[in-house]
Amino acid sequence: MTGIEYDDFLDREYDPDSTDLVCTFTIDPAEGMSMEAAASRVASESSNGTWAALHVDEDELTHLGAVACGIDGDEITVAYPAELFEAGSMPQILSCIAGNIMGMKAVDAIRLEDCEWPESITSGFPGPQFGTSVAREKLDAGDRPILATVPKPKVGLSTDAHVRVGEEAWRGGVDLLKDDENLTDQDFNPFEDRLAESLAARDRVEEDVGERKDYLVNVTAETNEMVERVDLVAEHGGGFVMVDIITCGWSAVQSVRDRCEEHGLAIHAHRAMHAAFDRMDHHGVSMRVIAQLSRLCGVDHIHTGTAGLGKLANEDTPGINDWLHGDCHGLNPVLPVASGGLHPGVVDQLIDALGTDICIQAGGGIHGHPDGTHAGAKALRQATDASLEGVPLEEYAQDHAELATALDKWGSETPR
């Protein structure tokens, strides 16, 4: 018999089942293509359709077609049956909902804006091992934002210099030292040397200041190498690893998540390359969806932007953070990280915009302090304390010289 034509993938009366994965897309149909026709082709191509009518034996067919069930302006809603997806395989899911459809001639542009994840799919993923609880389980941040920094310049420092900068920042009051996204295992600063010496410095600082500190060492590499680096971090007594989740790929993230659970390590997710997918507002994959994928795959922190206060272009940071903090069928929440062009003079605005259940990362805003890294770290901690106490930064700075100097240098503006 003949079956499975484009019209079979459009049903505006369909009410998605509780087990369906429901995706929202923004689309711009190609010239001469109606919204209905384009929507049906999106649903077809991303599930089990093709361009030609087929002769199918119904007895040998499992009906796994997606349904375009909503059209509102330039937005469409597509519902996918859970049986279409392999359990626990993020690459396979993305090959459906963000695969060939991104290059279809039926649309001039298409953007995956949001997903509603049913428990039938989330149950196949581990979610974060720690999530927001790292502030108390692995550090002594309590209810204040976690503070982090990347030594600057971000690449080129020798291992000794990198460790020295990190130690000064820890002593000044930050909780976490972080590698840059493009610092891994280069000759000028080898991975294992940097790992061992940084964690030795961490132990000295903890002994002296009485606060737990840690190091977000970048393990990003080929997947097998990453897993071996995770083992090295555990051997040296580290509590965290950092992964460039987009550039290494989702299957690699899932492999790292599995190994980290064996060692009790938390995962800091850097989103380098995210803007290749999410910067255009009419095509690609939104940062909101990238954050959702990250939570399912099991990262504990992820960079989500600065609500317009930093140097990088961002989407709806507060909305993304709310989703990361909210309920998702029992998966642990994720700690959002604000980074990029931050300094002590904007901390009060950042906390007003995003709350306290975040990580604040400042690089140049610490190391560019006129009195050096130690003073810059103290200024960031002072700005955080002032904000939590409800004291204006200028007033708090009257009794805190490091903050006063930072405000004199940067004021309350952010770089571009």
Short mmCIF file of C-alpha atoms in Angstrom, two decimals:
data_model
loop_
_atom_site.label_atom_id
_atom_site.label_comp_id
_atom_site.label_asym_id
_atom_site.label_seq_id
_atom_site.Cartn_x
_atom_site.Cartn_y
_atom_site.Cartn_z
CA MET A 1 0.00 0.00 0.00
CA THR A 2 1.05 3.63 -0.42
CA GLY A 3 1.74 5.65 2.75
CA ILE A 4 3.70 8.26 4.70
CA GLU A 5 3.31 11.50 2.76
CA TYR A 6 4.01 15.01 4.04
CA ASP A 7 0.37 15.60 4.98
CA ASP A 8 0.64 12.73 7.44
CA PHE A 9 3.03 14.83 9.58
CA LEU A 10 0.68 17.80 10.13
CA ASP A 11 -2.21 17.67 12.60
CA ARG A 12 -3.07 20.98 14.24
CA GLU A 13 -5.63 19.22 16.43
CA TYR A 14 -3.09 16.83 17.94
CA ASP A 15 -2.63 17.14 21.70
CA PRO A 16 0.90 15.92 22.55
CA ASP A 17 1.09 12.84 24.72
CA SER A 18 2.83 13.11 28.08
CA THR A 19 5.60 10.88 26.75
CA ASP A 20 6.26 13.02 23.64
CA LEU A 21 9.30 15.22 23.26
CA VAL A 22 7.81 18.57 22.25
CA CYS A 23 10.06 21.01 20.39
CA THR A 24 9.46 24.61 19.43
CA PHE A 25 11.08 25.93 16.26
CA THR A 26 11.18 29.32 14.61
CA ILE A 27 11.06 28.87 10.85
CA ASP A 28 11.20 31.04 7.74
CA PRO A 29 9.61 29.04 4.93
CA ALA A 30 11.25 29.11 1.52
CA GLU A 31 9.67 31.25 -1.17
CA GLY A 32 6.37 29.76 -2.29
CA MET A 33 6.19 27.43 0.73
CA SER A 34 3.33 27.90 3.22
CA MET A 35 3.90 27.61 6.97
CA GLU A 36 1.82 24.42 7.00
CA ALA A 37 3.84 22.85 4.20
CA ALA A 38 7.16 23.84 5.79
CA ALA A 39 6.07 22.62 9.23
CA SER A 40 5.04 19.22 7.85
CA ARG A 41 8.42 18.87 6.16
CA VAL A 42 10.26 19.71 9.39
CA ALA A 43 8.31 17.01 11.22
CA SER A 44 8.83 14.55 8.38
CA GLU A 45 12.57 15.04 7.89
CA SER A 46 13.29 14.98 11.64
CA SER A 47 11.46 11.69 12.18
CA ASN A 48 10.64 8.99 9.59
CA GLY A 49 9.55 10.82 6.45
CA THR A 50 11.06 11.22 3.01
CA TRP A 51 10.36 13.27 -0.10
CA ALA A 52 8.63 10.49 -2.07
CA ALA A 53 5.46 8.56 -1.38
CA LEU A 54 6.27 5.05 -0.17
CA HIS A 55 4.85 1.58 -0.49
CA VAL A 56 4.85 0.33 3.08
CA ASP A 57 3.62 -2.91 4.58
CA GLU A 58 1.78 -1.73 7.68
CA ASP A 59 2.54 -5.02 9.43
CA GLU A 60 6.26 -4.25 9.24
CA LEU A 61 6.07 -0.59 10.27
CA THR A 62 6.38 1.02 13.68
CA HIS A 63 4.66 4.42 13.45
CA LEU A 64 7.30 6.87 14.61
CA GLY A 65 6.32 9.98 12.69
CA ALA A 66 6.57 13.34 14.41
CA VAL A 67 3.55 15.63 14.32
CA ALA A 68 3.63 19.35 13.56
CA CYS A 69 0.77 20.29 15.85
CA GLY A 70 1.07 24.00 16.43
CA ILE A 71 1.65 27.06 14.25
CA ASP A 72 1.77 30.53 15.79
CA GLY A 73 3.23 33.22 13.58
CA ASP A 74 6.74 32.06 12.69
CA GLU A 75 6.81 29.46 15.48
CA ILE A 76 5.87 25.82 15.05
CA THR A 77 5.51 23.04 17.60
CA VAL A 78 6.52 19.49 16.75
CA ALA A 79 5.78 16.47 18.95
CA TYR A 80 8.04 13.43 18.72
CA PRO A 81 7.09 9.97 20.04
CA ALA A 82 9.52 8.79 22.70
CA GLU A 83 10.00 5.49 20.85
CA LEU A 84 11.82 7.41 18.10
CA PHE A 85 14.81 7.90 20.38
CA GLU A 86 17.51 5.62 21.69
CA ALA A 87 17.53 5.74 25.47
CA GLY A 88 20.37 7.84 26.87
CA SER A 89 21.88 8.82 23.51
CA MET A 90 22.12 12.58 23.17
CA PRO A 91 23.83 12.40 19.75
CA GLN A 92 20.93 10.35 18.35
CA ILE A 93 18.33 12.72 19.76
CA LEU A 94 20.08 15.72 18.22
CA SER A 95 20.43 13.93 14.90
CA CYS A 96 16.62 13.97 14.85
CA ILE A 97 15.61 17.34 16.27
CA ALA A 98 18.59 19.40 15.07
CA GLY A 99 19.95 17.32 12.20
CA ASN A 100 19.11 17.45 8.48
CA ILE A 101 16.31 19.93 9.08
CA MET A 102 18.92 22.66 9.60
CA GLY A 103 19.83 22.40 5.90
CA MET A 104 16.41 21.81 4.29
CA LYS A 105 15.50 23.79 1.17
CA ALA A 106 11.92 23.95 2.45
CA VAL A 107 13.02 26.60 4.96
CA ASP A 108 15.31 29.58 4.49
CA ALA A 109 16.08 29.46 8.21
CA ILE A 110 15.13 27.30 11.20
CA ARG A 111 16.00 27.61 14.87
CA LEU A 112 15.36 25.10 17.66
CA GLU A 113 14.15 27.38 20.42
CA ASP A 114 12.96 25.15 23.26
CA CYS A 115 12.22 21.58 24.28
CA GLU A 116 9.76 20.07 26.74
CA TRP A 117 11.48 16.94 27.99
CA PRO A 118 9.23 14.09 29.13
CA GLU A 119 10.28 11.70 31.84
CA SER A 120 10.24 8.95 29.23
CA ILE A 121 13.40 10.54 27.82
CA THR A 122 15.02 12.20 30.85
CA SER A 123 14.99 8.86 32.68
CA GLY A 124 17.70 7.69 30.30
CA PHE A 125 20.11 10.39 31.46
CA PRO A 126 21.92 10.82 34.80
CA GLY A 127 21.67 14.58 35.21
CA PRO A 128 24.17 16.41 37.42
CA GLN A 129 25.90 14.48 40.15
CA PHE A 130 26.12 17.54 42.43
CA GLY A 131 24.74 20.59 40.64
CA THR A 132 24.14 23.63 42.83
CA SER A 133 25.11 21.69 45.96
CA VAL A 134 28.81 22.09 45.11
CA ALA A 135 28.70 25.42 46.97
CA ARG A 136 28.27 23.51 50.21
CA GLU A 137 29.39 19.93 49.47
CA LYS A 138 32.73 20.78 47.87
CA LEU A 139 33.32 24.41 48.87
CA ASP A 140 32.53 26.74 51.73
CA ALA A 141 30.51 29.30 49.78
CA GLY A 142 27.32 28.57 51.69
CA ASP A 143 24.53 30.80 50.36
CA ARG A 144 26.75 33.32 48.58
CA PRO A 145 27.78 33.04 44.93
CA ILE A 146 30.82 30.87 44.22
CA LEU A 147 33.72 33.01 43.02
CA ALA A 148 36.13 31.85 40.31
CA THR A 149 38.93 33.19 38.16
CA VAL A 150 41.08 32.33 35.13
CA PRO A 151 44.74 33.39 35.27
CA LYS A 152 45.52 36.03 32.64
CA PRO A 153 46.87 36.05 30.03
CA LYS A 154 44.74 32.99 29.48
CA VAL A 155 47.41 31.09 27.55
CA GLY A 156 51.18 31.52 27.55
CA LEU A 157 51.88 31.47 31.27
CA SER A 158 54.41 28.92 32.46
CA THR A 159 53.24 26.35 34.96
CA ASP A 160 55.01 28.19 37.78
CA ALA A 161 53.42 31.51 36.83
CA HIS A 162 49.98 29.93 36.44
CA VAL A 163 50.21 28.36 39.89
CA ARG A 164 51.48 31.59 41.45
CA VAL A 165 48.59 33.61 40.04
CA GLY A 166 46.12 30.97 41.20
CA GLU A 167 47.51 30.94 44.71
CA GLU A 168 47.23 34.72 44.97
CA ALA A 169 43.61 34.59 43.81
CA TRP A 170 42.71 31.81 46.25
CA ARG A 171 44.28 33.73 49.12
CA GLY A 172 42.36 36.82 48.10
CA GLY A 173 39.03 35.07 48.50
CA VAL A 174 38.02 33.23 45.33
CA ASP A 175 36.87 29.64 45.63
CA LEU A 176 37.88 28.21 42.29
CA LEU A 177 40.83 28.53 39.96
CA LYS A 178 39.78 27.77 36.37
CA ASP A 179 41.69 26.96 33.19
CA ASP A 180 40.85 28.86 30.05
CA GLU A 181 38.90 26.95 27.41
CA ASN A 182 41.93 26.71 25.12
CA LEU A 183 44.45 25.72 27.77
CA THR A 184 44.85 21.94 27.86
CA ASP A 185 48.24 20.21 27.49
CA GLN A 186 50.64 22.54 25.68
CA ASP A 187 54.42 22.55 26.01
CA PHE A 188 54.53 25.87 27.84
CA ASN A 189 52.21 24.56 30.56
CA PRO A 190 51.84 20.74 30.55
CA PHE A 191 48.58 19.32 31.89
CA GLU A 192 49.88 16.99 34.58
CA ASP A 193 52.50 19.45 35.88
CA ARG A 194 49.88 22.19 36.12
CA LEU A 195 47.42 19.84 37.80
CA ALA A 196 49.83 18.57 40.43
CA GLU A 197 51.40 21.91 41.28
CA SER A 198 48.09 23.80 41.36
CA LEU A 199 46.50 21.28 43.71
CA ALA A 200 49.58 21.41 45.95
CA ALA A 201 49.15 25.18 46.10
CA ARG A 202 45.46 24.72 46.84
CA ASP A 203 46.33 22.51 49.81
CA ARG A 204 48.71 25.18 51.18
CA VAL A 205 46.05 27.86 50.87
CA GLU A 206 43.37 25.74 52.52
CA GLU A 207 45.70 25.07 55.43
CA ASP A 208 46.42 28.78 55.85
CA VAL A 209 43.00 30.38 55.30
CA GLY A 210 40.67 27.65 56.56
CA GLU A 211 38.42 27.59 53.48
CA ARG A 212 38.02 24.83 50.94
CA LYS A 213 39.32 25.73 47.49
CA ASP A 214 39.52 23.82 44.22
CA TYR A 215 40.69 23.82 40.64
CA LEU A 216 38.68 23.54 37.41
CA VAL A 217 41.35 21.87 35.29
CA ASN A 218 40.51 21.58 31.60
CA VAL A 219 40.51 17.89 30.62
CA THR A 220 39.19 18.54 27.09
CA ALA A 221 40.80 16.25 24.49
CA GLU A 222 40.02 13.14 22.47
CA THR A 223 37.49 11.13 24.48
CA ASN A 224 39.79 8.36 25.74
CA GLU A 225 42.41 10.93 26.68
CA MET A 226 39.79 12.94 28.56
CA VAL A 227 38.79 9.93 30.61
CA GLU A 228 42.44 9.29 31.48
CA ARG A 229 42.79 12.92 32.55
CA VAL A 230 39.75 12.55 34.78
CA ASP A 231 41.54 9.65 36.46
CA LEU A 232 44.63 11.83 36.97
CA VAL A 233 42.56 14.56 38.59
CA ALA A 234 41.16 12.03 41.04
CA GLU A 235 44.62 10.61 41.75
CA HIS A 236 45.92 14.08 42.62
CA GLY A 237 42.99 14.85 44.90
CA GLY A 238 41.05 17.29 42.74
CA GLY A 239 37.31 17.72 43.12
CA PHE A 240 36.37 19.14 39.71
CA VAL A 241 37.11 18.85 36.01
CA MET A 242 36.32 21.29 33.23
CA VAL A 243 35.09 20.24 29.78
CA ASP A 244 34.56 22.27 26.60
CA ILE A 245 31.24 20.56 25.99
CA ILE A 246 30.43 21.82 22.49
CA THR A 247 33.82 21.30 20.89
CA CYS A 248 34.34 17.82 22.36
CA GLY A 249 30.80 16.61 21.64
CA TRP A 250 27.91 15.22 23.64
CA SER A 251 28.96 11.58 23.55
CA ALA A 252 32.31 12.60 25.06
CA VAL A 253 30.52 14.58 27.76
CA GLN A 254 28.49 11.49 28.61
CA SER A 255 31.66 9.40 28.85
CA VAL A 256 33.28 11.95 31.15
CA ARG A 257 30.13 12.10 33.30
CA ASP A 258 30.25 8.33 33.81
CA ARG A 259 33.91 8.38 34.86
CA CYS A 260 33.46 11.41 37.10
CA GLU A 261 30.76 9.61 39.04
CA GLU A 262 33.23 6.82 39.79
CA HIS A 263 35.55 9.38 41.39
CA GLY A 264 32.99 11.78 42.86
CA LEU A 265 34.17 14.67 40.65
CA ALA A 266 31.99 17.60 39.59
CA ILE A 267 31.93 18.86 35.98
CA HIS A 268 32.35 22.50 35.01
CA ALA A 269 30.98 22.96 31.48
CA HIS A 270 32.49 25.63 29.27
CA ARG A 271 30.32 26.52 26.27
CA ALA A 272 33.05 27.56 23.80
CA MET A 273 31.63 27.46 20.26
CA HIS A 274 28.03 27.85 21.48
CA ALA A 275 27.59 31.06 19.49
CA ALA A 276 28.12 29.13 16.25
CA PHE A 277 24.69 27.64 17.02
CA ASP A 278 22.85 30.25 19.07
CA ARG A 279 24.02 33.75 18.16
CA MET A 280 21.65 34.25 15.22
CA ASP A 281 18.07 34.72 16.38
CA HIS A 282 16.58 33.04 13.29
CA HIS A 283 18.71 29.95 12.72
CA GLY A 284 20.51 27.28 14.71
CA VAL A 285 19.96 26.06 18.27
CA SER A 286 19.22 28.34 21.20
CA MET A 287 21.40 28.60 24.29
CA ARG A 288 18.34 27.53 26.26
CA VAL A 289 18.36 24.16 24.48
CA ILE A 290 22.14 23.81 24.84
CA ALA A 291 21.71 24.33 28.58
CA GLN A 292 18.96 21.69 28.65
CA LEU A 293 21.14 19.15 26.87
CA SER A 294 23.94 19.88 29.32
CA ARG A 295 21.74 19.24 32.32
CA LEU A 296 20.52 15.92 30.96
CA CYS A 297 24.06 14.81 30.16
CA GLY A 298 25.12 15.62 33.71
CA VAL A 299 27.25 18.76 34.02
CA ASP A 300 27.25 20.56 37.37
CA HIS A 301 28.08 24.12 36.25
CA ILE A 302 27.58 25.79 32.88
CA HIS A 303 28.26 29.28 31.56
CA THR A 304 24.97 31.00 30.71
CA GLY A 305 25.88 34.67 30.38
CA THR A 306 25.80 37.85 32.40
CA ALA A 307 22.33 39.30 31.74
CA GLY A 308 23.88 41.95 29.53
CA LEU A 309 26.46 43.09 32.08
CA GLY A 310 29.55 41.51 30.51
CA LYS A 311 31.43 41.65 27.21
CA LEU A 312 29.69 38.75 25.45
CA ALA A 313 26.36 38.65 23.63
CA ASN A 314 23.78 36.60 25.54
CA GLU A 315 20.25 35.30 25.20
CA ASP A 316 17.74 35.23 28.06
CA THR A 317 20.19 34.48 30.88
CA PRO A 318 17.61 34.78 33.71
CA GLY A 319 15.18 32.49 31.90
CA ILE A 320 17.86 29.91 31.15
CA ASN A 321 19.04 30.01 34.76
CA ASP A 322 15.49 29.53 36.00
CA TRP A 323 15.20 26.38 33.86
CA LEU A 324 18.52 25.07 35.16
CA HIS A 325 17.35 25.63 38.75
CA GLY A 326 13.83 24.29 38.17
CA ASP A 327 12.29 20.84 38.33
CA CYS A 328 13.12 18.38 35.56
CA HIS A 329 11.72 15.00 36.58
CA GLY A 330 14.00 14.78 39.61
CA LEU A 331 17.31 15.64 37.90
CA ASN A 332 19.59 17.76 40.08
CA PRO A 333 19.72 21.47 39.21
CA VAL A 334 22.74 23.02 37.49
CA LEU A 335 24.75 25.96 38.83
CA PRO A 336 24.81 28.78 36.25
CA VAL A 337 28.13 30.56 35.70
CA ALA A 338 28.31 34.27 34.84
CA SER A 339 31.54 35.20 33.06
CA GLY A 340 33.03 37.52 30.46
CA GLY A 341 33.99 41.11 31.22
CA LEU A 342 32.94 41.10 34.89
CA HIS A 343 34.65 43.08 37.64
CA PRO A 344 33.83 44.13 41.23
CA GLY A 345 31.91 47.23 40.16
CA VAL A 346 29.11 45.23 38.51
CA VAL A 347 28.68 42.48 41.11
CA ASP A 348 25.72 44.20 42.77
CA GLN A 349 23.91 44.54 39.44
CA LEU A 350 24.68 40.94 38.55
CA ILE A 351 23.30 39.59 41.81
CA ASP A 352 20.20 41.79 41.44
CA ALA A 353 19.64 40.30 37.98
CA LEU A 354 20.50 36.66 38.63
CA GLY A 355 20.33 36.03 42.37
CA THR A 356 22.92 34.36 44.57
CA ASP A 357 22.70 30.73 43.38
CA ILE A 358 25.34 31.30 40.70
CA CYS A 359 29.08 31.24 40.13
CA ILE A 360 30.71 34.59 39.35
CA GLN A 361 33.87 34.32 37.31
CA ALA A 362 36.14 37.31 36.77
CA GLY A 363 39.43 37.19 34.87
CA GLY A 364 40.68 40.61 33.84
CA GLY A 365 38.42 42.05 36.54
CA ILE A 366 40.70 40.43 39.12
CA HIS A 367 44.13 40.31 37.51
CA GLY A 368 43.82 43.80 36.03
CA HIS A 369 43.43 45.37 39.47
CA PRO A 370 46.09 48.11 39.86
CA ASP A 371 47.47 46.39 42.95
CA GLY A 372 47.60 42.91 41.44
CA THR A 373 45.77 39.60 41.60
CA HIS A 374 45.56 39.25 45.38
CA ALA A 375 44.00 42.69 45.74
CA GLY A 376 41.70 42.04 42.79
CA ALA A 377 40.40 38.83 44.36
CA LYS A 378 39.83 40.64 47.64
CA ALA A 379 37.90 43.35 45.81
CA LEU A 380 35.62 40.79 44.15
CA ARG A 381 34.93 39.09 47.48
CA GLN A 382 34.30 42.47 49.10
CA ALA A 383 31.85 43.46 46.37
CA THR A 384 30.03 40.15 46.86
CA ASP A 385 29.87 40.60 50.63
CA ALA A 386 28.57 44.15 50.23
CA SER A 387 25.87 43.05 47.83
CA LEU A 388 24.68 40.28 50.15
CA GLU A 389 24.59 42.73 53.06
CA GLY A 390 22.62 45.23 51.02
CA VAL A 391 25.32 47.90 51.34
CA PRO A 392 26.04 50.09 48.28
CA LEU A 393 29.46 49.32 46.82
CA GLU A 394 30.67 52.91 47.13
CA GLU A 395 29.75 52.93 50.82
CA TYR A 396 31.38 49.54 51.47
CA ALA A 397 34.50 50.72 49.67
CA GLN A 398 35.06 53.44 52.26
CA ASP A 399 36.42 50.76 54.61
CA HIS A 400 37.78 48.36 51.99
CA ALA A 401 40.71 49.73 50.05
CA GLU A 402 40.85 46.99 47.43
CA LEU A 403 37.24 47.55 46.41
CA ALA A 404 37.76 51.32 46.40
CA THR A 405 40.67 50.95 43.98
CA ALA A 406 38.65 48.65 41.71
CA LEU A 407 35.77 51.11 41.61
CA ASP A 408 38.16 53.96 40.81
CA LYS A 409 39.53 51.95 37.89
CA TRP A 410 36.38 50.41 36.40
CA GLY A 411 33.41 52.13 37.98
CA SER A 412 30.14 50.32 37.31
CA GLU A 413 30.49 49.92 33.53
CA THR A 414 31.39 46.78 31.57
CA PRO A 415 33.76 46.42 28.59
CA ARG A 416 32.77 45.70 25.01
#
